[in-house]
Amino acid sequence: MSFICLNMSTAAFPFPVNAGTLAKLAKLNISNIWDLALHLPLRYEDETHITPIADAQTGVPVQIEATVIHQQIQFRPRKQLVVQVKDVSGHVLYLRFLHFYPSQQKQLAEGNVIRALGEIRHGFFGDEMVHPKIRTDIDKGLAESLTPVYPTVNGLNQPTLRRLIQAALKHLPADDTLPAELLQQLQLPPFLESLTFLHSPPPEYTARDLHEGTLPAWQRLKFDELLAQQLSMRLARQQRLSGHATALRGNGHISQPLLANLGFALTTAQQRAIAEITNDLAQTHPMHRLLQGDVGSGKTIVCALAAAAAMEAGFQVAVMAPTEILAEQHYLKFQQWFAPLGIRIVWLSGSVRKKAREEAKNELANGTVQLAVGTHALFQDDVAFHNLGLVIVDEQHRFGVAQRLALKNKGDDVHQLMMSATPIPRTLAMSFFADLDVSVIDELPPGRTPVVTRLVNSTRRHEVEKLVKHTCIQGRQVYWVCPLIEESETLQLQTAVDTVAQLQTALPELTIGLIHGRLKPAEKAAVMAAFVEGSTQVLVATTVIEVGVDVPNASLMVIEHAERMGLAQLHQLRGRVGRGAAASRCVLLFSEPLGDLAKARLKVIYENTDGFEIARQDLNIRGPGEFLGARQSGVPMLRFANLEEDLPLLEKARDLAPILISQQPEVVNKHLQRWLSQRAAYLGV
Ligand code: ADP
Ligand code: MG
C-alpha cells in the first residue's frame, strides 16, 4: 500500500546547516525540518524577570542579577569554583561549579555584573546555586517570554538549536493535515499555531502553564500523534485482510473426541474464544489473533482446539514458545491430549540432537506429521513445512525481533494465534495492539478459591516454616520458590539446594523435592510426578514452575525475595495455588531495604488479584516497555501522548481513523507522511 512505505525525501534543510551540526542533529534523530519542528522543549526557563536574592524561594528556579564580590577555586572537598555575588537587596549568594572552564572564571571575575538562573538551596557555604546558567549580556534587557530548553547532545548548544528550530518553523508548509471543520469539531487548534506556541510561548504563560498536558497546543500534538498511530495500525490491518490464506474448516473428527475425553466442560469464555478463532480460521485472509487470559484461565485447551481445527482441515500446525521449559509443557499437554487420538507430534528445540532433528525435519517436510511443538528452532531456515496452516505462538512478546521476523518470513500467508498471560491493558490494546484481533478469556474455570496474600519480612522466615508444616499436616502441599538470580544460574541453583537443606533441617518429618532448570526432562518429569501424586509434600523450585504446573492440592506458595521479581511473574507464580477447593495462601518473603520500585510492586500484588488490574498498574509503574517487547521496533512509538492521561484523545483518534481512511484517503496520506518519518518507518513485524 502506497502510504505505508514512506520515503520522505530529505533534501535535508532548506537553510544552511554545517556538517558538524548535521552530525549532532542526526544523533538527536533530526534529519529534516519536520524533525526539528517536532523537537519540543523539555522545559522552559523564566528569564523574563529578576528576583531579589532576599525574596527568592528555595527549590524553584529564579533569575537573580548581582555583582561578583569574590571568586575562588577551592580544593576541598573537591576541586570547585566558588563565586560570591551580592545583589541590590544586599544579600549574598554563593555560585558553585564542580566543572568549569577558564572562560567561566573570566565571566565571573570580581566586579562583573551577571545574571544567574537556577535554584537556590541551603548548601555547604550558605545559600547557593549549583551550576547556575550565567548571562553577562545584561544590557540586552530581559526576555519577553519563556525560554524553551531542548533535549540536546554534547556540542550542540541551546541557542543554536533554538535558532535552527525557529528557522524550521518558518519553512514549514502552512497547511494543516487535518481539515478546518474537523478541527473545529474536535476543538483543537491548528497544527502550526500549536507548534509555534510551544516553541515560543506568549509572554502571559508561565512555565507551569506550559507543562500542563491539557494546554490546547499540547492536545493538538498528542492527538496528531495518536491519530497517526491509529491510522498506521488500521492500514496494517487492512493490508493483512487483503492478503491471502487458506480457509481452514474443521469437521470435528479430532476436536470432538478431544473434548469428550477432557474431563471438564469449557467455560463460556473459552467457548467464545474458540468460536472467534475457528471463525477466523475459516476466512481466506490470515488470522492475526491474540488470545489473552489470566494465568490459569485455560488458554492451552483453546489453542489445542484451534490446532485440532487446522489439522482436521488437513493442514500442519506449529506451536512455538519462547523457552524450552514453556515449550515442553505444551508438548507434554499436547501428547496427553492428542496421542490417544492417533496424532503424532514432533518436538523441535535447540537441544534436540542432530539425528532426531533431521528425522523431525523430514517428517515436517513430507507431511507425515501434522503437529510440531518447540522453541524458535521451529522457524530456522532449514525447517520446511509440507503445508503449514496455523502457527500458535505463546508469550509472543518475549520473542526477539529476529525470531519474529523469521516467523513472519515462514508464514506471511499463514494463520497466526498468539497467546499471552500478561493481560494487555485496555489502553495498549487500543493503541499499540490495535492491528490485532483479541479474544479474552475473562473467566476462570470453576472451583478456584481466592488466594490470600501475605507480605512477610524474611527475618520472620521461621514463622513461614511453621506455616509450611501446618499446611502439610492438613494434607496439603507447598511450593517454595527460590529467588531469581539473573546473573548466575549456578548461583540460583545453589540457593535452591541450600533452601532444601535448610527446610529439611527445620522440618525433618516432611518430604521435600527440588526442581530446577538444569534437570534433564526425564528427571524433571519424575520430580513433578512425585509432587502431583502427593508423595512429595514441599516442592522447592527455581522459577521454572512459573509455567504450566497444575497441582490442585497445593495450597501454599512461598516466594523468597519477592522484591526482586516483576509483577507479571509474581502474579503467575501466585496463580499456581488456589486451584483446588482448599483456602490458599501466598507468602511473599522480602528483605530490606526495599527500593521504591520494589515497594510499589509489592503493594500492587498485595492489594490486587485481578491480572488485568495488576497489568494496568504495572504499566503505570514501568511504562509500556515490558508489554511491547519486540513490538517496539515495528510500531510507531509515542513521544508526546501518554496513554493513561490522554485516554479521551486516544478514543477520539480511534473513532476518527476508520472514517478518514474510508472518506479522506488524501488526508490520511498527508498525516502519515508528516508523522512517520523514516525513523519510525513501518516494518509491520
Ligand atoms: P493458562 O491459561 O494459564 O495457560 P492452562 O491452560 O494451563 O491455563 O489451564 C490451567 C488449568 O485449568 C489446567 O489444569 C487445565 O486443564 C484446567 N482447565 C482449563 N479449562 C478448564 C475448565 N473449563 N474447567 C476446569 N479446568 C480447566
Ligand atoms: Mg499457559
Coordinates of C-alpha atoms in Angstrom, one line a residue, residues 241-465:
L241 CA -7.1 -8.5 5.5
S242 CA -6.4 -8.1 1.8
G243 CA -3.7 -10.8 2.0
H244 CA -4.5 -14.4 1.2
A245 CA -4.5 -17.6 3.3
T246 CA -6.2 -20.9 3.0
A247 CA -9.5 -21.2 4.8
L248 CA -9.3 -23.9 7.4
R249 CA -12.6 -25.6 8.3
G250 CA -12.6 -28.4 10.8
N251 CA -15.1 -31.2 10.7
G252 CA -14.8 -32.2 14.4
H253 CA -13.2 -35.6 14.0
I254 CA -10.3 -34.5 16.3
S255 CA -11.9 -31.9 18.4
Q256 CA -14.9 -33.9 19.4
P257 CA -13.2 -36.9 20.9
L258 CA -10.7 -34.5 22.5
L259 CA -13.5 -32.6 24.2
A260 CA -15.2 -35.8 25.2
N261 CA -12.0 -37.1 27.0
L262 CA -11.1 -33.8 28.7
G263 CA -12.9 -34.5 32.0
F264 CA -14.2 -30.9 32.3
A265 CA -16.5 -28.7 30.4
L266 CA -15.3 -25.5 28.7
T267 CA -16.1 -22.2 30.4
T268 CA -18.3 -19.8 28.4
A269 CA -15.3 -17.6 27.9
Q270 CA -13.3 -20.5 26.4
Q271 CA -16.2 -21.4 24.1
R272 CA -16.4 -17.8 22.9
A273 CA -12.7 -17.6 22.2
I274 CA -12.8 -20.9 20.3
A275 CA -15.7 -19.7 18.2
E276 CA -13.9 -16.5 17.4
I277 CA -10.7 -18.4 16.4
T278 CA -12.4 -21.0 14.3
N279 CA -14.4 -18.3 12.5
D280 CA -11.1 -16.5 11.7
L281 CA -9.5 -19.8 10.5
A282 CA -12.4 -20.2 8.0
Q283 CA -11.5 -16.9 6.3
T284 CA -9.4 -16.6 3.3
H285 CA -7.1 -14.0 4.8
P286 CA -4.6 -14.7 7.6
M287 CA -5.8 -14.6 11.1
H288 CA -3.8 -12.4 13.5
R289 CA -5.4 -13.0 16.8
L290 CA -4.2 -12.6 20.3
L291 CA -5.7 -14.9 22.9
Q292 CA -5.3 -13.4 26.3
G293 CA -6.4 -14.7 29.6
D294 CA -5.1 -14.6 33.1
V295 CA -2.8 -17.3 34.4
G296 CA -4.9 -20.5 34.9
S297 CA -7.8 -19.3 32.7
G298 CA -7.3 -22.3 30.4
K299 CA -5.7 -21.0 27.3
T300 CA -4.0 -24.3 26.4
I301 CA -7.1 -26.2 25.6
V302 CA -8.3 -23.3 23.5
C303 CA -5.2 -23.4 21.4
A304 CA -5.3 -27.2 21.2
L305 CA -8.8 -26.9 19.8
A306 CA -7.6 -24.3 17.2
A307 CA -4.8 -26.8 16.3
A308 CA -7.4 -29.5 16.0
A309 CA -9.5 -27.5 13.6
A310 CA -6.4 -26.8 11.4
M311 CA -5.4 -30.5 11.4
E312 CA -8.9 -31.6 10.6
A313 CA -8.7 -29.4 7.5
G314 CA -5.6 -31.3 6.6
F315 CA -3.0 -28.7 7.5
Q316 CA 0.0 -28.7 9.7
V317 CA 0.3 -26.7 12.9
A318 CA 3.3 -25.3 14.7
V319 CA 3.3 -24.4 18.3
M320 CA 6.1 -22.2 19.4
A321 CA 7.1 -21.0 22.9
P322 CA 9.9 -18.6 23.9
T323 CA 11.7 -21.1 26.3
E324 CA 12.4 -24.7 26.2
I325 CA 10.6 -25.3 29.5
L326 CA 7.5 -23.5 28.4
A327 CA 7.5 -25.3 25.0
E328 CA 7.9 -28.6 26.8
Q329 CA 4.8 -28.0 28.9
H330 CA 2.8 -27.6 25.8
Y331 CA 4.5 -30.7 24.3
L332 CA 3.5 -32.8 27.3
K333 CA 0.0 -31.5 27.4
F334 CA -0.5 -32.0 23.7
Q335 CA 0.9 -35.5 23.9
Q336 CA -1.6 -36.3 26.6
W337 CA -4.5 -34.9 24.6
F338 CA -3.6 -35.8 21.0
A339 CA -1.6 -39.0 21.2
P340 CA -4.6 -41.1 22.2
L341 CA -6.3 -39.8 19.1
G342 CA -3.5 -41.2 16.9
I343 CA -1.9 -37.8 16.2
R344 CA 1.9 -37.8 16.1
I345 CA 3.7 -34.7 17.5
V346 CA 7.3 -33.8 16.8
W347 CA 9.4 -31.9 19.2
L348 CA 12.0 -29.4 18.0
S349 CA 14.2 -27.3 20.1
G350 CA 17.8 -26.2 20.3
S351 CA 18.7 -29.2 22.4
V352 CA 17.4 -31.8 20.0
R353 CA 20.3 -33.9 18.7
K354 CA 21.2 -33.9 15.1
K355 CA 19.7 -37.2 14.2
A356 CA 16.4 -36.7 15.8
R357 CA 16.3 -33.2 14.4
E358 CA 16.9 -34.5 10.9
E359 CA 14.1 -37.0 11.4
A360 CA 11.7 -34.4 12.6
K361 CA 12.5 -32.1 9.8
N362 CA 11.9 -34.8 7.2
E363 CA 8.6 -35.6 8.7
L364 CA 7.5 -32.0 8.7
A365 CA 8.7 -31.6 5.1
N366 CA 7.0 -34.6 3.7
G367 CA 3.8 -34.0 5.7
T368 CA 3.8 -37.3 7.6
V369 CA 3.5 -35.4 10.9
Q370 CA 0.8 -32.7 11.4
L371 CA 1.8 -31.1 14.7
A372 CA 5.2 -29.6 15.8
V373 CA 5.9 -28.1 19.2
G374 CA 9.1 -26.4 20.1
T375 CA 11.1 -23.2 20.5
H376 CA 12.1 -20.8 17.8
A377 CA 14.2 -23.7 16.4
L378 CA 10.9 -24.4 14.6
F379 CA 11.5 -21.4 12.4
Q380 CA 15.1 -21.8 11.5
D381 CA 15.8 -21.5 7.8
D382 CA 16.4 -25.2 7.3
V383 CA 13.0 -26.2 8.7
A384 CA 10.4 -26.6 5.9
F385 CA 6.8 -27.5 6.3
H386 CA 4.7 -29.5 3.9
N387 CA 1.6 -27.4 4.3
L388 CA 1.7 -25.2 7.4
G389 CA -1.7 -23.7 8.1
L390 CA -1.6 -22.4 11.6
V391 CA 1.2 -21.0 13.8
I392 CA 0.5 -20.7 17.5
V393 CA 2.9 -18.5 19.5
D394 CA 2.9 -18.5 23.2
E395 CA 4.0 -15.4 25.2
Q396 CA 4.9 -13.8 21.9
H397 CA 6.1 -10.6 23.4
R398 CA 9.0 -12.5 24.9
F399 CA 10.4 -13.3 21.5
G400 CA 13.1 -11.1 20.0
V401 CA 12.8 -9.2 16.7
A402 CA 14.9 -11.6 14.7
Q403 CA 12.8 -14.5 15.8
R404 CA 9.6 -12.7 14.9
L405 CA 10.9 -11.8 11.5
A406 CA 11.8 -15.5 10.9
L407 CA 8.3 -16.4 11.8
K408 CA 6.9 -13.8 9.6
N409 CA 9.0 -15.0 6.7
K410 CA 7.8 -18.5 7.2
G411 CA 4.2 -17.7 7.4
D412 CA 3.0 -14.4 5.9
D413 CA 0.1 -16.2 4.5
V414 CA -0.4 -18.5 7.5
H415 CA -3.0 -18.0 10.3
Q416 CA -1.4 -16.9 13.5
L417 CA -2.7 -17.3 17.0
M418 CA -0.7 -15.6 19.8
M419 CA -1.2 -16.2 23.4
S420 CA -0.4 -14.1 26.4
A421 CA -0.9 -14.4 30.1
T422 CA 0.3 -10.9 30.6
P423 CA -3.0 -9.1 30.1
I424 CA -2.7 -6.2 27.9
P425 CA -4.3 -3.2 29.5
R426 CA -7.1 -1.6 27.5
T427 CA -5.2 1.5 26.5
L428 CA -2.4 -0.6 25.0
A429 CA -4.9 -2.9 23.3
M430 CA -6.4 0.2 21.7
S431 CA -3.1 1.7 20.6
F432 CA -0.1 -0.5 20.1
F433 CA -2.0 -3.6 19.6
A434 CA -4.8 -2.1 17.5
D435 CA -3.7 -4.2 14.5
L436 CA -4.6 -7.4 16.3
D437 CA -7.9 -9.1 16.9
V438 CA -8.2 -10.0 20.5
S439 CA -10.0 -12.8 22.3
V440 CA -10.2 -12.5 26.0
I441 CA -10.8 -15.4 28.5
D442 CA -12.2 -13.3 31.3
E443 CA -13.4 -16.2 33.5
L444 CA -11.5 -18.8 35.5
P445 CA -12.6 -22.4 35.4
P446 CA -14.9 -23.2 38.3
G447 CA -13.7 -24.4 41.7
R448 CA -10.9 -22.0 42.2
T449 CA -10.6 -20.3 45.6
P450 CA -9.2 -16.8 46.2
V451 CA -5.6 -16.7 47.3
V452 CA -4.8 -14.7 50.5
T453 CA -1.5 -12.9 50.0
R454 CA 0.8 -12.0 52.9
L455 CA 3.9 -9.9 52.9
V456 CA 6.4 -11.2 55.4
N457 CA 9.8 -9.9 56.2
S458 CA 12.5 -12.6 55.7
T459 CA 13.6 -12.1 59.3
R460 CA 10.4 -14.0 60.1
R461 CA 11.2 -16.9 58.0
H462 CA 10.8 -19.4 60.9
E463 CA 7.1 -18.5 61.1
V464 CA 6.7 -19.3 57.5
E465 CA 8.4 -22.7 58.1

